[in-house]
């Protein structure tokens, strides 16, 4: 398949998914709040693409949720290109993706993170993942979450779940705290097998995320919580911030490649505490 | 002068200054709150020193203040030693310092940061600085602050102020935000001239910081503030967190050399917001 077609197919899917998920969120909020949308261009002079990020704050259910779509191209810096597959000789890249972070009002509902992307250098590959962060332990929810992910992975390849779960645990680890950021999930990168198969998997990751957040929110949004529990959530969010700023590749990639700062920092919680 | 004597003199001064400043803070709070003190050892098995950090939270004036003393030794990792002067051949180091961050309840009072340290590898040098971060602009305060620093620097060397002010502006810069963290101040590192002279300067930096925070707090602590102004402070603190986790050398040094995590993260504000 022609590369340009692949780029169109993937970026159109990410854009569509942005609309689908934003629509779900608005429905969960009973249509009483709106997203603030910002479109941006990577480069004012050259046509290097850009994106649209949507942020909703102070909902009844969502304290802050960001739904970020981007489609950019450009040239990696000399320093950065060494760490990117297929970029050492030719530093040009094209990348499109969708990235979502949900910070919930109710501390019983986990913070939910989802991302899928397609990147082209001299190589082409998919990356992404789903991972949730509970402020208050819920072992049953954790089990169900992993069971859903496992079932989804198994539809595509019996080896995926084990491999991507492990990758997630290793990636979302805070060495200085000696703890993981959340309850895990799946994480994958440099995924290049067969475009059709990979893209089917990528869509399933998106649709499964949609299923997961709708189901978890509908189960838990009425559950009562105390100030003490809210405080646990603020503290947990502090570590979320630490991870995103100290270790997260997406943050580094964005800042290094001239991405939109507000869009990159969108993943940060509305309020966090350190004690 | 024997190196062991220099180590004793510097670490004793840092420890003394910790006591002096904590005492001032307790007095500002009318003796109604106490510091929580934590002493820690770098290595349970080997004697590699450690430190004591003191944190006071929820005062009437100080929302959170950390006063951190440490005296450690050890061996730099292979990766890290290349970036440290005098450590490429012999990776052993000794380091002692005091570091203070004050996050104030009243958003009109700036967040205040001070640090001095003495580090020995095959080289020996002093480093440190003073820099303040206003959430609400106050040009007069900013001018007076810089005038005090300039006068202090001039007592030691007519070139210091210009040089160290510039270094501070460059160091405390957030490239992704295209703004400085605060209103500047002074910053210096790898300072090695003459031990006696340098140490005199280091003490003056400490004493000048003491003078500055006492004077600014006494002028401003009664000034009224609104929720909107408090919110500006929370947002400014979000950028403070971004700087400390994305760029700060002290944070990296601490995390890389097995420092105490709570002590390192002490600089983070009690509450921060992103919008």
Coordinates of C-alpha atoms in Angstrom, one line a residue:
Chain A
X1 CA 0.0 0.0 0.0
X2 CA 1.2 3.5 -0.8
X3 CA 2.6 5.3 2.2
X4 CA 0.4 8.4 1.5
X5 CA -2.7 6.2 1.8
X6 CA -1.5 4.7 5.0
X7 CA -1.0 8.2 6.4
X8 CA -4.5 9.2 5.3
X9 CA -6.1 6.1 6.7
X10 CA -4.4 6.3 10.1
X11 CA -4.8 10.1 10.6
X12 CA -8.5 9.9 9.6
X13 CA -9.1 7.2 12.1
X14 CA -7.4 9.1 14.9
X15 CA -9.5 12.2 14.0
X16 CA -12.7 10.2 13.9
X17 CA -11.9 8.6 17.2
X18 CA -11.4 12.0 18.7
X19 CA -14.9 13.0 17.7
X20 CA -16.5 9.7 18.9
X21 CA -14.9 9.9 22.3
X22 CA -15.6 13.6 22.8
X23 CA -19.2 12.9 22.0
X24 CA -19.3 10.1 24.6
X25 CA -17.8 12.5 27.2
X26 CA -20.4 15.2 26.4
X27 CA -23.1 12.6 26.8
X28 CA -21.7 11.4 30.2
X29 CA -21.9 15.1 31.3
X30 CA -25.5 15.3 30.1
X31 CA -24.5 17.9 27.5
X32 CA -24.1 20.5 30.2
X33 CA -20.5 21.3 29.4
X34 CA -18.4 22.0 26.3
X35 CA -15.0 21.2 25.1
X36 CA -12.6 24.1 24.5
X37 CA -11.0 23.4 21.2
X38 CA -7.6 24.7 20.1
X39 CA -6.2 24.1 16.6
X40 CA -2.6 24.9 16.1
X41 CA 0.1 24.7 13.4
X42 CA 3.5 23.4 14.0
X43 CA 5.3 26.0 11.9
X44 CA 3.9 29.3 10.8
X45 CA 6.1 29.5 7.7
X46 CA 6.3 26.0 6.4
X47 CA 3.5 23.5 6.1
X48 CA 4.4 21.0 8.8
X49 CA 0.9 20.1 9.9
X50 CA -0.5 20.7 13.4
X51 CA -3.4 19.4 15.4
X52 CA -6.4 20.1 17.5
X53 CA -6.6 19.5 21.2
X54 CA -9.8 19.7 23.2
X55 CA -10.0 20.3 26.9
X56 CA -13.0 20.0 29.1
X57 CA -12.7 21.2 32.7
X58 CA -14.9 21.3 35.8
X59 CA -17.5 18.9 34.6
X60 CA -19.7 17.0 37.1
X61 CA -17.8 13.8 36.2
X62 CA -14.7 14.9 34.5
X63 CA -12.5 17.3 36.5
X64 CA -10.3 17.7 33.5
X65 CA -10.1 15.7 30.3
X66 CA -7.9 16.4 27.3
X67 CA -8.4 14.8 23.9
X68 CA -5.5 15.5 21.6
X69 CA -5.2 14.9 17.9
X70 CA -2.1 15.7 15.9
X71 CA -0.7 15.2 12.5
X72 CA 2.7 16.7 12.0
X73 CA 5.8 16.4 9.9
X74 CA 9.3 17.8 10.1
X75 CA 13.0 17.1 10.7
X76 CA 14.4 15.7 13.9
X77 CA 17.3 17.5 15.5
X78 CA 20.7 15.9 15.3
X79 CA 20.7 15.1 18.9
X80 CA 17.2 13.6 18.9
X81 CA 17.3 11.6 15.6
X82 CA 19.8 9.0 17.1
X83 CA 17.2 7.7 19.4
X84 CA 14.5 7.3 16.7
X85 CA 14.4 4.1 14.5
X86 CA 15.0 4.8 10.9
X87 CA 16.0 8.5 11.4
X88 CA 19.7 8.3 11.7
X89 CA 20.3 8.8 7.9
X90 CA 17.2 10.6 6.9
X91 CA 15.9 12.8 9.8
X92 CA 12.5 13.6 8.2
X93 CA 9.5 12.3 10.0
X94 CA 5.7 12.2 9.7
X95 CA 3.6 11.4 12.8
X96 CA -0.1 11.3 13.7
X97 CA -1.8 10.2 16.8
X98 CA -4.5 10.6 19.4
X99 CA -3.8 10.9 23.1
X100 CA -6.3 11.2 25.9
X101 CA -6.0 11.7 29.6
X102 CA -9.0 11.8 31.9
X103 CA -8.7 13.2 35.4
X104 CA -12.0 12.4 37.3
X105 CA -13.8 14.3 40.0
X106 CA -14.7 11.2 41.9
X107 CA -11.5 9.8 43.4
X108 CA -12.9 6.2 43.2
X109 CA -12.7 6.4 39.4
X110 CA -9.2 5.9 38.1
X111 CA -7.4 8.4 35.9
X112 CA -7.5 7.0 32.4
X113 CA -4.8 7.3 29.8
X114 CA -5.0 6.2 26.2
X115 CA -2.8 6.9 23.2
X116 CA -2.3 5.5 19.7
X117 CA 0.0 6.8 17.0
X118 CA 1.5 6.1 13.6
X119 CA 5.0 7.3 12.9
X120 CA 7.0 7.3 9.6
X121 CA 10.7 7.8 9.2
X122 CA 12.6 5.5 6.9
X123 CA 10.7 3.0 9.0
X124 CA 6.9 3.0 9.8
X125 CA 5.3 1.8 13.0
X126 CA 2.4 2.0 15.4
X127 CA 2.7 2.7 19.1
X128 CA 0.2 3.3 21.9
X129 CA -1.4 1.9 25.0
X130 CA -4.0 2.1 27.7
X131 CA -3.2 2.5 31.4
X132 CA -5.3 3.4 34.4
X133 CA -4.3 5.0 37.7
X134 CA -6.3 4.3 40.8
X135 CA -6.0 6.7 43.7
X136 CA -8.0 4.3 45.9
X137 CA -7.3 0.6 45.5
X138 CA -10.0 -1.5 43.8
X139 CA -8.8 -5.0 43.1
X140 CA -12.0 -6.2 41.3
X141 CA -11.9 -3.3 38.9
X142 CA -8.2 -3.9 38.3
X143 CA -8.9 -7.6 37.4
X144 CA -11.8 -6.8 35.1
X145 CA -9.7 -4.1 33.4
X146 CA -6.9 -6.5 32.7
X147 CA -9.3 -9.2 31.6
X148 CA -10.8 -6.9 29.0
X149 CA -7.4 -5.9 27.7
X150 CA -6.3 -9.6 27.6
X151 CA -9.4 -10.6 25.6
X152 CA -8.9 -7.7 23.2
X153 CA -5.2 -8.6 22.7
X154 CA -6.0 -12.3 22.1
X155 CA -8.3 -11.4 19.3
X156 CA -5.2 -10.3 17.4
X157 CA -2.3 -12.4 18.7
X158 CA -1.9 -14.7 21.7
X159 CA 1.4 -13.2 22.6
X160 CA 0.4 -9.5 22.7
X161 CA -1.1 -9.3 26.2
X162 CA 1.8 -10.7 28.1
X163 CA 4.3 -8.7 26.2
X164 CA 2.5 -5.4 26.2
X165 CA 1.4 -5.7 29.8
X166 CA 5.0 -6.2 30.8
X167 CA 6.1 -3.3 28.7
X168 CA 3.5 -1.1 30.4
X169 CA 4.6 -2.1 33.9
X170 CA 8.2 -1.3 33.0
X171 CA 7.4 1.9 31.2
X172 CA 5.1 3.5 33.8
X173 CA 7.6 2.9 36.6
X174 CA 8.9 5.6 38.9
X175 CA 12.4 4.4 39.9
X176 CA 12.8 7.2 42.5
X177 CA 9.5 6.1 44.2
X178 CA 10.1 2.4 43.5
X179 CA 6.5 2.1 42.4
X180 CA 4.4 2.0 39.2
X181 CA 2.3 5.0 38.2
X182 CA -0.9 3.0 38.2
X183 CA -2.5 -0.4 37.9
X184 CA -0.8 -1.0 34.5
X185 CA -2.4 -1.9 31.2
X186 CA -0.8 -2.3 27.9
X187 CA 2.0 -0.4 26.1
X188 CA 3.6 -1.0 22.8
X189 CA 5.9 0.8 20.4
X190 CA 7.9 0.2 17.1
X191 CA 5.0 -2.1 16.2
X192 CA 5.6 -3.1 12.5
X193 CA 4.2 -6.4 11.2
X194 CA 1.6 -6.0 8.6
X195 CA -0.2 -2.7 8.1
X196 CA -3.7 -4.1 7.8
X197 CA -3.3 -6.3 10.8
X198 CA -1.6 -3.7 12.9
X199 CA -4.2 -1.1 12.0
X200 CA -7.0 -3.5 13.0
X201 CA -5.3 -3.9 16.3
X202 CA -4.9 -0.1 16.7
X203 CA -8.6 0.4 16.1
X204 CA -9.5 -2.3 18.6
X205 CA -7.3 -0.5 21.2
X206 CA -9.3 2.7 20.6
X207 CA -12.7 1.0 20.7
X208 CA -11.7 -1.0 23.8
X209 CA -10.7 2.2 25.6
X210 CA -14.1 3.6 24.7
X211 CA -15.8 0.6 26.2
X212 CA -13.7 0.7 29.3
X213 CA -14.1 4.3 30.3
X214 CA -17.8 4.2 29.7
X215 CA -18.3 1.1 31.7
X216 CA -16.1 2.1 34.7
X217 CA -17.6 5.6 34.9
X218 CA -21.2 4.3 34.7
X219 CA -20.4 1.8 37.6
X220 CA -18.8 4.3 39.8
X221 CA -19.9 7.9 39.3
X222 CA -22.5 7.7 42.1
X223 CA -20.1 6.3 44.6
X224 CA -19.7 8.7 47.6
X225 CA -16.3 10.0 48.6
X226 CA -14.7 11.9 51.5
X227 CA -12.3 14.8 51.6
X228 CA -9.7 12.3 52.8
X229 CA -10.2 10.2 49.7
X230 CA -10.1 13.3 47.5
X231 CA -6.8 14.1 49.1
X232 CA -5.4 10.7 48.3
X233 CA -6.2 11.4 44.7
X234 CA -4.4 14.8 44.8
X235 CA -1.3 13.1 46.2
X236 CA -1.5 10.3 43.6
X237 CA -1.7 13.0 40.9
X238 CA 1.5 14.5 42.2
X239 CA 3.3 11.3 41.3
X240 CA 1.5 11.4 37.9
X241 CA 3.0 14.8 37.3
X242 CA 6.4 13.5 38.4
X243 CA 6.2 10.6 35.9
X244 CA 5.0 12.8 33.0
X245 CA 7.7 15.4 33.5
X246 CA 10.6 13.3 34.5
X247 CA 10.2 10.2 32.3
X248 CA 7.4 10.3 29.8
X249 CA 8.6 9.8 26.2
X250 CA 5.6 11.5 24.7
X251 CA 6.3 14.7 26.7
X252 CA 10.0 14.6 25.6
X253 CA 9.0 13.8 21.9
X254 CA 6.6 16.7 21.9
X255 CA 8.9 19.2 23.5
X256 CA 11.9 18.2 21.3
X257 CA 9.9 18.3 18.1
X258 CA 8.3 21.7 18.6
X259 CA 4.8 20.4 19.5
X260 CA 2.2 22.6 21.0
X261 CA 3.1 23.1 24.6
X262 CA -0.5 23.4 25.9
X263 CA -1.3 20.2 24.1
X264 CA 1.6 18.4 25.6
X265 CA 0.9 19.7 29.1
X266 CA -2.7 18.7 28.7
X267 CA -2.0 15.4 30.4
X268 CA -1.2 17.1 33.7
X269 CA -3.9 17.0 36.3
X270 CA -5.9 20.2 37.1
X271 CA -4.8 20.1 40.8
X272 CA -2.0 18.1 42.4
X273 CA -0.5 17.9 45.8
X274 CA 2.8 17.0 47.4
X275 CA 3.1 16.4 51.1
Chain B
X1 CA 44.3 24.1 53.9
X2 CA 43.6 20.4 54.4
X3 CA 40.7 19.1 52.4
X4 CA 39.1 17.5 55.5
X5 CA 39.2 20.8 57.3
X6 CA 37.4 22.5 54.4
X7 CA 34.8 19.8 54.4
X8 CA 34.2 20.3 58.1
X9 CA 34.1 24.1 57.9
X10 CA 31.6 24.1 55.0
X11 CA 29.3 21.4 56.3
X12 CA 29.2 22.9 59.8
X13 CA 28.2 26.3 58.3
X14 CA 25.4 24.7 56.2
X15 CA 24.2 22.9 59.3
X16 CA 24.3 26.1 61.4
X17 CA 22.5 28.1 58.8
X18 CA 19.8 25.4 58.7
X19 CA 19.2 26.0 62.5
X20 CA 19.3 29.8 62.2
X21 CA 16.8 29.9 59.3
X22 CA 14.5 27.4 60.9
X23 CA 14.5 29.4 64.0
X24 CA 13.6 32.6 62.0
X25 CA 10.7 30.7 60.4
X26 CA 9.4 29.5 63.7
X27 CA 9.5 33.1 65.0
X28 CA 7.6 34.4 62.0
X29 CA 5.0 31.8 62.7
X30 CA 4.8 33.0 66.3
X31 CA 6.1 29.6 67.5
X32 CA 2.7 28.1 66.8
X33 CA 3.9 25.4 64.4
X34 CA 6.8 23.0 64.3
X35 CA 9.1 21.5 61.7
X36 CA 8.8 17.8 60.9
X37 CA 12.4 16.7 60.8
X38 CA 13.7 13.6 59.0
X39 CA 17.2 12.4 59.2
X40 CA 18.3 9.9 56.6
X41 CA 21.4 7.8 55.6
X42 CA 22.5 7.5 52.0
X43 CA 23.5 3.9 52.3
X44 CA 22.4 1.4 55.0
X45 CA 25.5 -0.7 54.7
X46 CA 28.3 1.7 53.9
X47 CA 29.0 5.0 55.7
X48 CA 28.2 7.5 52.9
X49 CA 26.7 10.2 55.0
X50 CA 23.1 11.5 54.7
X51 CA 21.2 14.5 55.9
X52 CA 18.4 16.1 57.7
X53 CA 15.5 17.8 56.0
X54 CA 12.9 19.8 57.8
X55 CA 9.4 20.5 56.5
X56 CA 6.8 22.8 57.9
X57 CA 3.4 22.9 56.4
X58 CA 0.1 24.7 56.9
X59 CA 1.5 27.6 58.8
X60 CA -0.2 31.0 58.9
X61 CA 2.5 32.5 56.7
X62 CA 4.3 29.5 55.1
X63 CA 2.1 27.1 53.2
X64 CA 5.1 24.8 52.9
X65 CA 8.7 25.4 53.5
X66 CA 11.5 22.8 53.3
X67 CA 15.0 23.3 54.8
X68 CA 17.3 20.6 53.6
X69 CA 20.8 19.9 54.8
X70 CA 22.9 17.1 53.4
X71 CA 26.5 15.8 53.6
X72 CA 27.1 12.8 51.5
X73 CA 29.8 10.9 49.7
X74 CA 29.9 8.1 47.2
X75 CA 30.8 7.2 43.6
X76 CA 29.2 8.6 40.5
X77 CA 27.8 6.2 38.0
X78 CA 29.7 5.8 34.7
X79 CA 27.0 7.6 32.9
X80 CA 26.8 10.5 35.3
X81 CA 30.5 11.1 36.0
X82 CA 31.2 12.5 32.5
X83 CA 29.1 15.5 33.2
X84 CA 30.8 16.4 36.5
X85 CA 34.1 18.3 36.6
X86 CA 37.0 16.3 38.0
X87 CA 35.1 13.0 38.1
X88 CA 36.0 11.4 34.8
X89 CA 39.1 9.6 36.2
X90 CA 38.1 9.3 39.8
X91 CA 34.4 9.0 40.2
X92 CA 34.4 9.5 44.0
X93 CA 32.7 12.6 45.4
X94 CA 31.9 14.4 48.6
X95 CA 29.1 17.0 48.7
X96 CA 27.4 19.1 51.4
X97 CA 24.8 21.7 51.0
X98 CA 21.8 23.5 52.2
X99 CA 18.7 24.1 50.1
X100 CA 15.6 25.9 51.0
X101 CA 12.3 26.5 49.2
X102 CA 9.5 28.6 50.7
X103 CA 6.0 28.4 49.3
X104 CA 3.9 31.1 50.9
X105 CA 0.2 31.2 51.8
X106 CA -0.1 34.8 50.7
X107 CA 0.2 35.0 46.8
X108 CA 1.7 38.5 47.1
X109 CA 4.8 37.0 48.7
X110 CA 7.1 35.4 46.2
X111 CA 8.2 31.8 46.4
X112 CA 11.8 31.9 47.6
X113 CA 14.6 29.6 46.7
X114 CA 18.1 29.5 48.2
X115 CA 20.9 27.0 47.9
X116 CA 24.6 26.8 48.7
X117 CA 26.8 23.8 48.3
X118 CA 30.4 22.6 48.4
X119 CA 31.4 19.7 46.2
X120 CA 34.7 17.8 46.0
X121 CA 35.8 15.4 43.3
X122 CA 39.4 15.7 42.0
X123 CA 38.3 19.3 41.9
X124 CA 36.6 21.3 44.6
X125 CA 34.0 24.1 44.2
X126 CA 31.1 26.0 45.5
X127 CA 27.7 26.5 43.9
X128 CA 24.4 28.0 44.8
X129 CA 22.1 30.9 44.3
X130 CA 19.0 32.8 45.4
X131 CA 16.0 33.3 43.2
X132 CA 12.4 34.4 43.8
X133 CA 9.2 33.7 41.9
X134 CA 6.4 36.2 42.0
X135 CA 2.9 35.0 41.2
X136 CA 1.7 38.6 41.1
X137 CA 4.0 41.2 39.6
X138 CA 5.6 43.7 41.9
X139 CA 8.2 45.7 40.1
X140 CA 9.3 47.6 43.2
X141 CA 10.0 44.5 45.2
X142 CA 11.9 43.1 42.2
X143 CA 14.1 46.1 42.0
X144 CA 14.9 46.1 45.7
X145 CA 15.6 42.4 45.6
X146 CA 18.1 42.8 42.8
X147 CA 19.6 45.9 44.4
X148 CA 20.3 43.9 47.6
X149 CA 21.9 41.1 45.6
X150 CA 24.0 43.5 43.7
X151 CA 25.3 45.2 46.8
X152 CA 26.1 41.9 48.4
X153 CA 28.0 40.7 45.3
X154 CA 29.9 43.9 45.0
X155 CA 31.3 43.4 48.5
X156 CA 33.2 40.5 47.1
X157 CA 33.8 41.1 43.4
X158 CA 32.6 43.8 41.1
X159 CA 32.0 41.2 38.3
X160 CA 29.9 38.8 40.3
X161 CA 26.5 40.3 40.1
X162 CA 26.3 40.8 36.3
X163 CA 27.7 37.3 35.7
X164 CA 25.6 35.5 38.3
X165 CA 22.4 37.3 37.4
X166 CA 22.8 36.3 33.8
X167 CA 23.5 32.7 34.8
X168 CA 20.4 32.7 36.9
X169 CA 18.2 34.1 34.0
X170 CA 19.6 31.4 31.7
X171 CA 19.3 28.6 34.2
X172 CA 15.8 29.2 35.4
X173 CA 14.4 29.4 31.9
X174 CA 11.6 27.2 30.6
X175 CA 12.2 26.8 26.9
X176 CA 8.8 25.2 26.2
X177 CA 7.0 28.2 27.9
X178 CA 9.5 30.7 26.6
X179 CA 9.6 32.4 30.0
X180 CA 11.8 32.4 33.1
X181 CA 10.7 30.6 36.2
X182 CA 10.6 33.8 38.3
X183 CA 12.1 37.3 38.7
X184 CA 15.7 36.0 38.6
X185 CA 18.4 36.4 41.2
X186 CA 21.9 35.0 41.2
X187 CA 23.1 31.5 40.3
X188 CA 26.7 30.2 40.3
X189 CA 28.4 26.9 40.0
X190 CA 32.0 25.5 39.7
X191 CA 33.1 28.4 41.7
X192 CA 36.8 27.9 42.6
X193 CA 39.1 30.8 43.3
X194 CA 40.4 30.9 46.8
X195 CA 38.7 28.9 49.5
X196 CA 38.7 31.6 52.2
X197 CA 37.3 34.2 49.8
X198 CA 34.8 31.9 48.3
X199 CA 33.6 30.7 51.6
X200 CA 33.1 34.3 52.8
X201 CA 31.0 34.9 49.7
X202 CA 29.0 31.7 50.4
X203 CA 28.2 32.8 53.9
X204 CA 27.2 36.2 52.7
X205 CA 24.8 34.6 50.2
X206 CA 23.2 32.7 53.2
X207 CA 23.0 35.7 55.4
X208 CA 21.6 37.9 52.6
X209 CA 18.9 35.3 51.9
X210 CA 18.0 35.5 55.6
X211 CA 17.7 39.2 55.4
X212 CA 15.7 39.1 52.2
X213 CA 13.0 36.7 53.3
X214 CA 12.5 38.3 56.7
X215 CA 12.2 41.7 55.1
X216 CA 9.8 40.7 52.3
X217 CA 7.6 38.7 54.6
X218 CA 7.3 41.4 57.2
X219 CA 6.4 43.9 54.5
X220 CA 3.7 41.8 52.9
X221 CA 2.2 39.2 55.2
X222 CA -0.8 41.5 56.1
X223 CA -1.6 42.3 52.5
X224 CA -5.1 41.1 51.5
X225 CA -5.6 38.7 48.6
X226 CA -8.5 37.3 46.6
X227 CA -9.3 33.7 45.4
X228 CA -8.4 34.9 41.9
X229 CA -4.9 35.9 43.1
X230 CA -4.5 32.6 45.0
X231 CA -5.4 30.8 41.7
X232 CA -2.7 32.8 39.9
X233 CA -0.2 31.5 42.4
X234 CA -1.4 27.8 41.9
X235 CA -0.9 28.2 38.1
X236 CA 2.5 29.8 38.6
X237 CA 3.4 26.9 40.8
X238 CA 2.5 24.5 38.0
X239 CA 5.3 26.0 36.0
X240 CA 7.6 25.8 39.0
X241 CA 6.9 22.0 39.1
X242 CA 7.6 21.8 35.4
X243 CA 10.9 23.4 35.8
X244 CA 12.0 21.3 38.8
X245 CA 11.1 18.0 37.2
X246 CA 12.0 18.8 33.5
X247 CA 15.2 20.8 33.9
X248 CA 16.5 21.2 37.5
X249 CA 20.1 20.0 38.0
X250 CA 19.7 19.6 41.7
X251 CA 16.8 17.2 41.2
X252 CA 18.7 15.2 38.6
X253 CA 21.8 15.2 40.8
X254 CA 19.8 13.9 43.7
X255 CA 17.9 11.2 41.9
X256 CA 21.1 10.0 40.1
X257 CA 23.2 9.8 43.2
X258 CA 20.7 8.0 45.4
X259 CA 19.7 11.0 47.5
X260 CA 16.6 10.9 49.7
X261 CA 13.5 11.2 47.5
X262 CA 11.4 13.0 50.0
X263 CA 14.2 15.5 50.5
X264 CA 14.6 16.0 46.8
X265 CA 10.9 16.4 46.1
X266 CA 10.6 18.8 49.1
X267 CA 11.0 21.7 46.7
X268 CA 7.7 21.0 45.0
X269 CA 4.7 23.2 46.1
X270 CA 2.0 21.8 48.4
X271 CA -0.7 22.4 45.7
X272 CA -0.3 23.3 42.0
X273 CA -2.7 23.7 39.2
X274 CA -2.7 23.4 35.4
X275 CA -5.3 24.9 33.3

